[in-house]
JSON list of C-alpha atoms in Angstrom, two decimals:
[
{"chain": "A", "resi": 270, "resn": "UNK", "atom": "CA", "xyz": [14.61, 33.13, 38.63]},
{"chain": "A", "resi": 271, "resn": "UNK", "atom": "CA", "xyz": [17.41, 30.61, 38.91]},
{"chain": "A", "resi": 272, "resn": "UNK", "atom": "CA", "xyz": [17.09, 28.28, 41.87]},
{"chain": "A", "resi": 273, "resn": "UNK", "atom": "CA", "xyz": [17.95, 24.92, 43.40]},
{"chain": "A", "resi": 274, "resn": "UNK", "atom": "CA", "xyz": [15.49, 22.82, 45.39]},
{"chain": "A", "resi": 275, "resn": "UNK", "atom": "CA", "xyz": [16.60, 19.96, 47.59]},
{"chain": "A", "resi": 276, "resn": "UNK", "atom": "CA", "xyz": [14.55, 17.49, 49.53]},
{"chain": "A", "resi": 277, "resn": "UNK", "atom": "CA", "xyz": [14.17, 18.52, 53.13]},
{"chain": "A", "resi": 278, "resn": "UNK", "atom": "CA", "xyz": [15.90, 16.62, 55.87]},
{"chain": "A", "resi": 279, "resn": "UNK", "atom": "CA", "xyz": [16.85, 15.30, 58.15]},
{"chain": "A", "resi": 280, "resn": "UNK", "atom": "CA", "xyz": [17.28, 11.94, 56.50]},
{"chain": "A", "resi": 281, "resn": "UNK", "atom": "CA", "xyz": [18.00, 9.07, 58.87]},
{"chain": "A", "resi": 282, "resn": "UNK", "atom": "CA", "xyz": [19.19, 5.72, 57.53]},
{"chain": "A", "resi": 283, "resn": "UNK", "atom": "CA", "xyz": [20.71, 2.53, 58.83]},
{"chain": "A", "resi": 284, "resn": "UNK", "atom": "CA", "xyz": [24.18, 1.56, 57.74]},
{"chain": "A", "resi": 285, "resn": "UNK", "atom": "CA", "xyz": [24.26, -0.16, 54.31]},
{"chain": "A", "resi": 286, "resn": "UNK", "atom": "CA", "xyz": [20.92, 1.36, 53.28]},
{"chain": "A", "resi": 287, "resn": "UNK", "atom": "CA", "xyz": [20.43, 2.97, 49.86]},
{"chain": "A", "resi": 288, "resn": "UNK", "atom": "CA", "xyz": [20.53, 6.76, 49.76]},
{"chain": "A", "resi": 289, "resn": "UNK", "atom": "CA", "xyz": [18.80, 9.18, 47.42]},
{"chain": "A", "resi": 290, "resn": "UNK", "atom": "CA", "xyz": [18.78, 12.92, 47.97]},
{"chain": "A", "resi": 291, "resn": "UNK", "atom": "CA", "xyz": [16.70, 14.72, 45.38]},
{"chain": "A", "resi": 292, "resn": "UNK", "atom": "CA", "xyz": [17.84, 17.93, 43.75]},
{"chain": "A", "resi": 293, "resn": "UNK", "atom": "CA", "xyz": [16.02, 19.83, 41.01]},
{"chain": "A", "resi": 294, "resn": "UNK", "atom": "CA", "xyz": [16.94, 23.15, 39.48]},
{"chain": "A", "resi": 295, "resn": "UNK", "atom": "CA", "xyz": [15.62, 26.05, 37.46]},
{"chain": "A", "resi": 296, "resn": "UNK", "atom": "CA", "xyz": [18.13, 27.82, 35.24]},
{"chain": "A", "resi": 297, "resn": "UNK", "atom": "CA", "xyz": [18.57, 29.18, 31.78]},
{"chain": "A", "resi": 298, "resn": "UNK", "atom": "CA", "xyz": [21.10, 27.62, 29.46]},
{"chain": "A", "resi": 299, "resn": "UNK", "atom": "CA", "xyz": [23.36, 24.80, 30.54]},
{"chain": "A", "resi": 300, "resn": "UNK", "atom": "CA", "xyz": [24.61, 25.26, 34.08]},
{"chain": "A", "resi": 301, "resn": "UNK", "atom": "CA", "xyz": [27.25, 23.19, 35.81]},
{"chain": "A", "resi": 302, "resn": "UNK", "atom": "CA", "xyz": [25.93, 21.17, 38.73]},
{"chain": "A", "resi": 303, "resn": "UNK", "atom": "CA", "xyz": [27.63, 20.30, 41.99]},
{"chain": "A", "resi": 304, "resn": "UNK", "atom": "CA", "xyz": [27.18, 18.33, 45.17]},
{"chain": "A", "resi": 305, "resn": "UNK", "atom": "CA", "xyz": [29.07, 19.56, 48.20]},
{"chain": "A", "resi": 306, "resn": "UNK", "atom": "CA", "xyz": [29.35, 17.83, 51.57]},
{"chain": "A", "resi": 307, "resn": "UNK", "atom": "CA", "xyz": [29.85, 19.42, 54.97]},
{"chain": "A", "resi": 308, "resn": "UNK", "atom": "CA", "xyz": [31.01, 17.16, 57.78]},
{"chain": "A", "resi": 309, "resn": "UNK", "atom": "CA", "xyz": [30.31, 18.31, 61.35]},
{"chain": "A", "resi": 310, "resn": "UNK", "atom": "CA", "xyz": [32.39, 21.32, 62.34]},
{"chain": "A", "resi": 311, "resn": "UNK", "atom": "CA", "xyz": [34.04, 21.65, 58.94]},
{"chain": "A", "resi": 312, "resn": "UNK", "atom": "CA", "xyz": [33.77, 23.73, 55.79]},
{"chain": "A", "resi": 313, "resn": "UNK", "atom": "CA", "xyz": [32.17, 22.51, 52.61]},
{"chain": "A", "resi": 314, "resn": "UNK", "atom": "CA", "xyz": [34.05, 20.33, 50.18]},
{"chain": "A", "resi": 315, "resn": "UNK", "atom": "CA", "xyz": [33.20, 19.26, 46.68]},
{"chain": "A", "resi": 316, "resn": "UNK", "atom": "CA", "xyz": [31.78, 15.75, 46.47]},
{"chain": "A", "resi": 317, "resn": "UNK", "atom": "CA", "xyz": [31.12, 15.53, 42.74]},
{"chain": "A", "resi": 318, "resn": "UNK", "atom": "CA", "xyz": [30.15, 17.61, 39.74]},
{"chain": "A", "resi": 319, "resn": "UNK", "atom": "CA", "xyz": [28.80, 17.44, 36.20]},
{"chain": "A", "resi": 320, "resn": "UNK", "atom": "CA", "xyz": [29.23, 20.12, 33.58]},
{"chain": "A", "resi": 321, "resn": "UNK", "atom": "CA", "xyz": [26.94, 18.99, 30.77]},
{"chain": "A", "resi": 322, "resn": "UNK", "atom": "CA", "xyz": [23.75, 17.05, 30.20]},
{"chain": "A", "resi": 323, "resn": "UNK", "atom": "CA", "xyz": [23.96, 13.25, 30.73]},
{"chain": "A", "resi": 324, "resn": "UNK", "atom": "CA", "xyz": [27.30, 13.54, 32.52]},
{"chain": "A", "resi": 325, "resn": "UNK", "atom": "CA", "xyz": [27.61, 11.40, 35.62]},
{"chain": "A", "resi": 326, "resn": "UNK", "atom": "CA", "xyz": [29.67, 12.66, 38.51]},
{"chain": "A", "resi": 327, "resn": "UNK", "atom": "CA", "xyz": [30.98, 10.11, 41.00]},
{"chain": "A", "resi": 328, "resn": "UNK", "atom": "CA", "xyz": [33.17, 10.05, 44.08]},
{"chain": "A", "resi": 329, "resn": "UNK", "atom": "CA", "xyz": [33.48, 7.95, 47.26]},
{"chain": "A", "resi": 330, "resn": "UNK", "atom": "CA", "xyz": [30.64, 5.69, 46.12]},
{"chain": "A", "resi": 331, "resn": "UNK", "atom": "CA", "xyz": [28.27, 8.61, 45.48]},
{"chain": "A", "resi": 332, "resn": "UNK", "atom": "CA", "xyz": [26.86, 9.27, 42.04]},
{"chain": "A", "resi": 333, "resn": "UNK", "atom": "CA", "xyz": [24.66, 11.89, 40.39]},
{"chain": "A", "resi": 334, "resn": "UNK", "atom": "CA", "xyz": [23.56, 12.23, 36.75]},
{"chain": "A", "resi": 335, "resn": "UNK", "atom": "CA", "xyz": [22.85, 15.56, 35.08]},
{"chain": "A", "resi": 336, "resn": "UNK", "atom": "CA", "xyz": [19.35, 15.14, 33.63]},
{"chain": "A", "resi": 337, "resn": "UNK", "atom": "CA", "xyz": [18.44, 18.07, 31.41]},
{"chain": "A", "resi": 338, "resn": "UNK", "atom": "CA", "xyz": [15.01, 16.71, 30.54]},
{"chain": "A", "resi": 339, "resn": "UNK", "atom": "CA", "xyz": [13.94, 16.56, 34.19]},
{"chain": "A", "resi": 340, "resn": "UNK", "atom": "CA", "xyz": [16.24, 19.39, 35.39]},
{"chain": "A", "resi": 341, "resn": "UNK", "atom": "CA", "xyz": [17.53, 17.10, 38.13]},
{"chain": "A", "resi": 342, "resn": "UNK", "atom": "CA", "xyz": [20.80, 16.05, 39.72]},
{"chain": "A", "resi": 343, "resn": "UNK", "atom": "CA", "xyz": [19.84, 13.50, 42.35]},
{"chain": "A", "resi": 344, "resn": "UNK", "atom": "CA", "xyz": [22.54, 12.17, 44.65]},
{"chain": "A", "resi": 345, "resn": "UNK", "atom": "CA", "xyz": [22.69, 8.40, 45.22]},
{"chain": "A", "resi": 346, "resn": "UNK", "atom": "CA", "xyz": [24.79, 5.90, 47.11]},
{"chain": "A", "resi": 347, "resn": "UNK", "atom": "CA", "xyz": [24.19, 2.20, 47.19]},
{"chain": "A", "resi": 348, "resn": "UNK", "atom": "CA", "xyz": [25.35, 1.48, 50.73]},
{"chain": "A", "resi": 349, "resn": "UNK", "atom": "CA", "xyz": [25.83, 4.30, 53.23]},
{"chain": "A", "resi": 350, "resn": "UNK", "atom": "CA", "xyz": [28.24, 4.23, 56.15]},
{"chain": "A", "resi": 351, "resn": "UNK", "atom": "CA", "xyz": [28.18, 6.00, 59.50]},
{"chain": "A", "resi": 352, "resn": "UNK", "atom": "CA", "xyz": [31.02, 8.18, 58.21]},
{"chain": "A", "resi": 353, "resn": "UNK", "atom": "CA", "xyz": [28.67, 9.57, 55.52]},
{"chain": "A", "resi": 354, "resn": "UNK", "atom": "CA", "xyz": [26.71, 11.45, 58.19]},
{"chain": "A", "resi": 355, "resn": "UNK", "atom": "CA", "xyz": [26.91, 15.06, 57.05]},
{"chain": "A", "resi": 356, "resn": "UNK", "atom": "CA", "xyz": [24.98, 17.85, 55.38]},
{"chain": "A", "resi": 357, "resn": "UNK", "atom": "CA", "xyz": [24.78, 17.65, 51.58]},
{"chain": "A", "resi": 358, "resn": "UNK", "atom": "CA", "xyz": [24.32, 20.71, 49.40]},
{"chain": "A", "resi": 359, "resn": "UNK", "atom": "CA", "xyz": [23.29, 20.80, 45.76]},
{"chain": "A", "resi": 360, "resn": "UNK", "atom": "CA", "xyz": [24.43, 23.83, 43.78]},
{"chain": "A", "resi": 361, "resn": "UNK", "atom": "CA", "xyz": [24.51, 25.16, 40.25]},
{"chain": "A", "resi": 362, "resn": "UNK", "atom": "CA", "xyz": [26.76, 27.56, 38.43]},
{"chain": "A", "resi": 363, "resn": "UNK", "atom": "CA", "xyz": [25.19, 29.48, 35.59]},
{"chain": "A", "resi": 364, "resn": "UNK", "atom": "CA", "xyz": [26.75, 29.29, 32.17]},
{"chain": "A", "resi": 365, "resn": "UNK", "atom": "CA", "xyz": [26.19, 32.88, 31.08]},
{"chain": "A", "resi": 366, "resn": "UNK", "atom": "CA", "xyz": [29.23, 35.13, 31.06]},
{"chain": "A", "resi": 367, "resn": "UNK", "atom": "CA", "xyz": [27.64, 37.86, 33.12]},
{"chain": "A", "resi": 368, "resn": "UNK", "atom": "CA", "xyz": [27.02, 35.89, 36.30]},
{"chain": "A", "resi": 369, "resn": "UNK", "atom": "CA", "xyz": [30.55, 36.09, 37.64]},
{"chain": "A", "resi": 370, "resn": "UNK", "atom": "CA", "xyz": [30.55, 32.39, 38.39]},
{"chain": "A", "resi": 371, "resn": "UNK", "atom": "CA", "xyz": [28.47, 32.63, 41.54]},
{"chain": "A", "resi": 372, "resn": "UNK", "atom": "CA", "xyz": [26.96, 29.42, 42.83]},
{"chain": "A", "resi": 373, "resn": "UNK", "atom": "CA", "xyz": [23.26, 29.10, 43.51]},
{"chain": "A", "resi": 374, "resn": "UNK", "atom": "CA", "xyz": [22.75, 26.85, 46.52]},
{"chain": "A", "resi": 375, "resn": "UNK", "atom": "CA", "xyz": [20.11, 24.53, 47.81]},
{"chain": "A", "resi": 376, "resn": "UNK", "atom": "CA", "xyz": [19.34, 24.70, 51.52]},
{"chain": "A", "resi": 377, "resn": "UNK", "atom": "CA", "xyz": [21.14, 21.48, 52.36]},
{"chain": "A", "resi": 378, "resn": "UNK", "atom": "CA", "xyz": [19.97, 18.04, 53.45]},
{"chain": "A", "resi": 379, "resn": "UNK", "atom": "CA", "xyz": [21.17, 16.60, 56.71]},
{"chain": "A", "resi": 380, "resn": "UNK", "atom": "CA", "xyz": [21.94, 12.87, 56.67]},
{"chain": "A", "resi": 381, "resn": "UNK", "atom": "CA", "xyz": [22.39, 10.77, 59.79]},
{"chain": "A", "resi": 382, "resn": "UNK", "atom": "CA", "xyz": [23.48, 7.15, 59.40]},
{"chain": "A", "resi": 383, "resn": "UNK", "atom": "CA", "xyz": [22.99, 4.84, 62.36]},
{"chain": "A", "resi": 384, "resn": "UNK", "atom": "CA", "xyz": [25.12, 1.74, 62.93]},
{"chain": "B", "resi": 206, "resn": "UNK", "atom": "CA", "xyz": [49.40, 23.97, 49.78]},
{"chain": "B", "resi": 207, "resn": "UNK", "atom": "CA", "xyz": [47.32, 25.21, 52.69]},
{"chain": "B", "resi": 208, "resn": "UNK", "atom": "CA", "xyz": [44.30, 25.82, 50.44]},
{"chain": "B", "resi": 209, "resn": "UNK", "atom": "CA", "xyz": [41.90, 28.35, 51.95]},
{"chain": "B", "resi": 210, "resn": "UNK", "atom": "CA", "xyz": [42.57, 29.52, 55.48]},
{"chain": "B", "resi": 211, "resn": "UNK", "atom": "CA", "xyz": [40.46, 31.75, 57.71]},
{"chain": "B", "resi": 212, "resn": "UNK", "atom": "CA", "xyz": [41.30, 33.65, 60.85]},
{"chain": "B", "resi": 213, "resn": "UNK", "atom": "CA", "xyz": [40.07, 33.72, 63.52]},
{"chain": "B", "resi": 214, "resn": "UNK", "atom": "CA", "xyz": [38.23, 30.43, 64.03]},
{"chain": "B", "resi": 215, "resn": "UNK", "atom": "CA", "xyz": [36.01, 31.78, 66.80]},
{"chain": "B", "resi": 216, "resn": "UNK", "atom": "CA", "xyz": [35.13, 35.23, 68.03]},
{"chain": "B", "resi": 217, "resn": "UNK", "atom": "CA", "xyz": [32.70, 36.79, 70.45]},
{"chain": "B", "resi": 218, "resn": "UNK", "atom": "CA", "xyz": [31.83, 40.46, 69.98]},
{"chain": "B", "resi": 219, "resn": "UNK", "atom": "CA", "xyz": [29.63, 42.87, 71.83]},
{"chain": "B", "resi": 220, "resn": "UNK", "atom": "CA", "xyz": [27.02, 44.83, 69.90]},
{"chain": "B", "resi": 221, "resn": "UNK", "atom": "CA", "xyz": [28.62, 47.82, 68.24]},
{"chain": "B", "resi": 222, "resn": "UNK", "atom": "CA", "xyz": [32.17, 46.45, 68.15]},
{"chain": "B", "resi": 223, "resn": "UNK", "atom": "CA", "xyz": [34.04, 46.04, 64.92]},
{"chain": "B", "resi": 224, "resn": "UNK", "atom": "CA", "xyz": [36.21, 43.28, 63.56]},
{"chain": "B", "resi": 225, "resn": "UNK", "atom": "CA", "xyz": [37.84, 41.96, 60.40]},
{"chain": "B", "resi": 226, "resn": "UNK", "atom": "CA", "xyz": [37.83, 38.38, 59.21]},
{"chain": "B", "resi": 227, "resn": "UNK", "atom": "CA", "xyz": [40.77, 37.37, 57.07]},
{"chain": "B", "resi": 228, "resn": "UNK", "atom": "CA", "xyz": [40.68, 34.85, 54.25]},
{"chain": "B", "resi": 229, "resn": "UNK", "atom": "CA", "xyz": [43.80, 33.72, 52.44]},
{"chain": "B", "resi": 230, "resn": "UNK", "atom": "CA", "xyz": [44.25, 31.29, 49.54]},
{"chain": "B", "resi": 231, "resn": "UNK", "atom": "CA", "xyz": [47.43, 29.98, 47.98]},
{"chain": "B", "resi": 232, "resn": "UNK", "atom": "CA", "xyz": [45.95, 28.50, 44.80]},
{"chain": "B", "resi": 233, "resn": "UNK", "atom": "CA", "xyz": [46.20, 31.65, 42.68]},
{"chain": "B", "resi": 234, "resn": "UNK", "atom": "CA", "xyz": [42.42, 31.75, 42.29]},
{"chain": "B", "resi": 235, "resn": "UNK", "atom": "CA", "xyz": [40.87, 34.74, 40.59]},
{"chain": "B", "resi": 236, "resn": "UNK", "atom": "CA", "xyz": [37.52, 34.59, 42.40]},
{"chain": "B", "resi": 237, "resn": "UNK", "atom": "CA", "xyz": [36.88, 34.82, 46.12]},
{"chain": "B", "resi": 238, "resn": "UNK", "atom": "CA", "xyz": [33.64, 34.77, 48.10]},
{"chain": "B", "resi": 239, "resn": "UNK", "atom": "CA", "xyz": [32.28, 35.38, 51.58]},
{"chain": "B", "resi": 240, "resn": "UNK", "atom": "CA", "xyz": [29.25, 33.42, 52.75]},
{"chain": "B", "resi": 241, "resn": "UNK", "atom": "CA", "xyz": [27.31, 33.18, 55.95]},
{"chain": "B", "resi": 242, "resn": "UNK", "atom": "CA", "xyz": [25.62, 30.00, 57.07]},
{"chain": "B", "resi": 243, "resn": "UNK", "atom": "CA", "xyz": [22.61, 30.07, 59.36]},
{"chain": "B", "resi": 244, "resn": "UNK", "atom": "CA", "xyz": [20.34, 27.20, 60.43]},
{"chain": "B", "resi": 245, "resn": "UNK", "atom": "CA", "xyz": [17.58, 26.58, 57.89]},
{"chain": "B", "resi": 246, "resn": "UNK", "atom": "CA", "xyz": [18.95, 29.25, 55.53]},
{"chain": "B", "resi": 247, "resn": "UNK", "atom": "CA", "xyz": [21.68, 27.38, 53.75]},
{"chain": "B", "resi": 248, "resn": "UNK", "atom": "CA", "xyz": [24.58, 29.43, 52.42]},
{"chain": "B", "resi": 249, "resn": "UNK", "atom": "CA", "xyz": [24.05, 33.07, 51.56]},
{"chain": "B", "resi": 250, "resn": "UNK", "atom": "CA", "xyz": [26.55, 35.11, 49.60]},
{"chain": "B", "resi": 251, "resn": "UNK", "atom": "CA", "xyz": [27.63, 38.32, 51.32]},
{"chain": "B", "resi": 252, "resn": "UNK", "atom": "CA", "xyz": [30.23, 39.77, 48.92]},
{"chain": "B", "resi": 253, "resn": "UNK", "atom": "CA", "xyz": [32.50, 38.43, 46.27]},
{"chain": "B", "resi": 254, "resn": "UNK", "atom": "CA", "xyz": [35.49, 39.45, 44.18]},
{"chain": "B", "resi": 255, "resn": "UNK", "atom": "CA", "xyz": [36.42, 38.56, 40.63]},
{"chain": "B", "resi": 256, "resn": "UNK", "atom": "CA", "xyz": [39.96, 39.85, 40.90]},
{"chain": "B", "resi": 257, "resn": "UNK", "atom": "CA", "xyz": [42.45, 41.92, 42.83]},
{"chain": "B", "resi": 258, "resn": "UNK", "atom": "CA", "xyz": [41.08, 45.36, 43.57]},
{"chain": "B", "resi": 259, "resn": "UNK", "atom": "CA", "xyz": [37.47, 44.47, 42.69]},
{"chain": "B", "resi": 260, "resn": "UNK", "atom": "CA", "xyz": [34.52, 43.62, 44.92]},
{"chain": "B", "resi": 261, "resn": "UNK", "atom": "CA", "xyz": [30.79, 43.21, 44.42]},
{"chain": "B", "resi": 262, "resn": "UNK", "atom": "CA", "xyz": [27.68, 42.73, 46.54]},
{"chain": "B", "resi": 263, "resn": "UNK", "atom": "CA", "xyz": [26.03, 39.38, 47.00]},
{"chain": "B", "resi": 264, "resn": "UNK", "atom": "CA", "xyz": [22.61, 38.55, 48.43]},
{"chain": "B", "resi": 265, "resn": "UNK", "atom": "CA", "xyz": [23.08, 39.90, 51.96]},
{"chain": "B", "resi": 266, "resn": "UNK", "atom": "CA", "xyz": [25.73, 42.67, 51.89]},
{"chain": "B", "resi": 267, "resn": "UNK", "atom": "CA", "xyz": [24.24, 45.09, 54.44]},
{"chain": "B", "resi": 268, "resn": "UNK", "atom": "CA", "xyz": [26.39, 45.64, 57.51]},
{"chain": "B", "resi": 269, "resn": "UNK", "atom": "CA", "xyz": [29.53, 44.21, 55.88]},
{"chain": "B", "resi": 270, "resn": "UNK", "atom": "CA", "xyz": [32.40, 45.62, 53.87]},
{"chain": "B", "resi": 271, "resn": "UNK", "atom": "CA", "xyz": [35.14, 43.82, 52.00]},
{"chain": "B", "resi": 272, "resn": "UNK", "atom": "CA", "xyz": [38.49, 44.50, 50.43]},
{"chain": "B", "resi": 273, "resn": "UNK", "atom": "CA", "xyz": [40.76, 42.63, 48.07]},
{"chain": "B", "resi": 274, "resn": "UNK", "atom": "CA", "xyz": [44.02, 44.51, 47.97]},
{"chain": "B", "resi": 275, "resn": "UNK", "atom": "CA", "xyz": [46.03, 41.39, 47.15]},
{"chain": "B", "resi": 276, "resn": "UNK", "atom": "CA", "xyz": [44.94, 38.50, 44.96]},
{"chain": "B", "resi": 277, "resn": "UNK", "atom": "CA", "xyz": [45.45, 35.96, 47.71]},
{"chain": "B", "resi": 278, "resn": "UNK", "atom": "CA", "xyz": [43.57, 37.80, 50.47]},
{"chain": "B", "resi": 279, "resn": "UNK", "atom": "CA", "xyz": [39.92, 38.74, 50.92]},
{"chain": "B", "resi": 280, "resn": "UNK", "atom": "CA", "xyz": [38.92, 40.64, 54.06]},
{"chain": "B", "resi": 281, "resn": "UNK", "atom": "CA", "xyz": [35.42, 40.86, 55.52]},
{"chain": "B", "resi": 282, "resn": "UNK", "atom": "CA", "xyz": [34.73, 43.72, 57.90]},
{"chain": "B", "resi": 283, "resn": "UNK", "atom": "CA", "xyz": [31.95, 44.35, 60.35]},
{"chain": "B", "resi": 284, "resn": "UNK", "atom": "CA", "xyz": [31.98, 48.01, 61.31]},
{"chain": "B", "resi": 285, "resn": "UNK", "atom": "CA", "xyz": [29.31, 47.86, 64.02]},
{"chain": "B", "resi": 286, "resn": "UNK", "atom": "CA", "xyz": [28.35, 44.31, 64.91]},
{"chain": "B", "resi": 287, "resn": "UNK", "atom": "CA", "xyz": [24.72, 43.38, 65.58]},
{"chain": "B", "resi": 288, "resn": "UNK", "atom": "CA", "xyz": [23.25, 40.20, 67.10]},
{"chain": "B", "resi": 289, "resn": "UNK", "atom": "CA", "xyz": [21.74, 39.41, 63.67]},
{"chain": "B", "resi": 290, "resn": "UNK", "atom": "CA", "xyz": [25.30, 38.90, 62.43]},
{"chain": "B", "resi": 291, "resn": "UNK", "atom": "CA", "xyz": [25.81, 35.93, 64.71]},
{"chain": "B", "resi": 292, "resn": "UNK", "atom": "CA", "xyz": [26.61, 33.21, 62.22]},
{"chain": "B", "resi": 293, "resn": "UNK", "atom": "CA", "xyz": [29.26, 30.94, 60.78]},
{"chain": "B", "resi": 294, "resn": "UNK", "atom": "CA", "xyz": [31.22, 32.69, 58.04]},
{"chain": "B", "resi": 295, "resn": "UNK", "atom": "CA", "xyz": [32.87, 30.81, 55.21]},
{"chain": "B", "resi": 296, "resn": "UNK", "atom": "CA", "xyz": [35.33, 32.06, 52.67]},
{"chain": "B", "resi": 297, "resn": "UNK", "atom": "CA", "xyz": [35.72, 30.32, 49.33]},
{"chain": "B", "resi": 298, "resn": "UNK", "atom": "CA", "xyz": [37.80, 30.75, 46.19]},
{"chain": "B", "resi": 299, "resn": "UNK", "atom": "CA", "xyz": [37.77, 29.41, 42.66]},
{"chain": "B", "resi": 300, "resn": "UNK", "atom": "CA", "xyz": [39.25, 29.72, 39.22]},
{"chain": "B", "resi": 301, "resn": "UNK", "atom": "CA", "xyz": [37.13, 31.63, 36.74]},
{"chain": "B", "resi": 302, "resn": "UNK", "atom": "CA", "xyz": [36.34, 28.75, 34.41]},
{"chain": "B", "resi": 303, "resn": "UNK", "atom": "CA", "xyz": [32.65, 27.91, 34.39]},
{"chain": "B", "resi": 304, "resn": "UNK", "atom": "CA", "xyz": [32.90, 24.31, 35.58]},
{"chain": "B", "resi": 305, "resn": "UNK", "atom": "CA", "xyz": [35.39, 24.88, 38.35]},
{"chain": "B", "resi": 306, "resn": "UNK", "atom": "CA", "xyz": [34.55, 24.18, 41.94]},
{"chain": "B", "resi": 307, "resn": "UNK", "atom": "CA", "xyz": [34.76, 26.54, 44.88]},
{"chain": "B", "resi": 308, "resn": "UNK", "atom": "CA", "xyz": [37.22, 25.65, 47.63]},
{"chain": "B", "resi": 309, "resn": "UNK", "atom": "CA", "xyz": [36.10, 26.48, 51.14]},
{"chain": "B", "resi": 310, "resn": "UNK", "atom": "CA", "xyz": [37.88, 27.52, 54.28]},
{"chain": "B", "resi": 311, "resn": "UNK", "atom": "CA", "xyz": [37.09, 25.92, 57.66]},
{"chain": "B", "resi": 312, "resn": "UNK", "atom": "CA", "xyz": [34.83, 28.75, 58.78]},
{"chain": "B", "resi": 313, "resn": "UNK", "atom": "CA", "xyz": [34.69, 31.38, 61.51]},
{"chain": "B", "resi": 314, "resn": "UNK", "atom": "CA", "xyz": [32.06, 31.11, 64.21]},
{"chain": "B", "resi": 315, "resn": "UNK", "atom": "CA", "xyz": [31.04, 34.61, 65.27]},
{"chain": "B", "resi": 316, "resn": "UNK", "atom": "CA", "xyz": [28.75, 35.38, 68.18]},
{"chain": "B", "resi": 317, "resn": "UNK", "atom": "CA", "xyz": [27.51, 38.91, 68.78]},
{"chain": "B", "resi": 318, "resn": "UNK", "atom": "CA", "xyz": [26.02, 39.52, 72.21]}
]
């Protein structure tokens, strides 16, 4: 069935380190792909998205490229800050008309950035 | 715009009590969702609605009921709370276009003792 797999956390980095959080998916057709971020004590908010193959989503220094050939949407940032400490969720939205636009979620990856 | 709001923010219930969580959105979104978030489980969809007057079951609907009498509101009810329903509950809404994001409320932390 359709699914999203994220690398397990927690991930602990020092400030200014390079970040990669892996996300791979299984889905039929051409889903839309999303990264959401959840800061401590808050709800989720969209970080970036891509709606077709080879699209690159970017926001706040984070980037992810929709790779159809590897069914991946890995999240990257060149230099993390303490304020990036949060839980990051990868999600997909199926393209077929019958799915009612539900999101399929990964389990989340916790990131802690130390000064 | 307030976006998506949820009330209450916190609640403690005893086993067997009932309560209703209210979600409201002011973005004229067609779709609304209720999720629960538990450690190590990610987000799980409880119920959702694709329009006023319609509701459907998600992954974990047992023990919950919902209603969408007005487009802007989506209510989640627990008729007889159980400790297994201790969780953080999030409401979300979205437009119906395929690439559109879901907007989340701040969450309700519910403890059932």
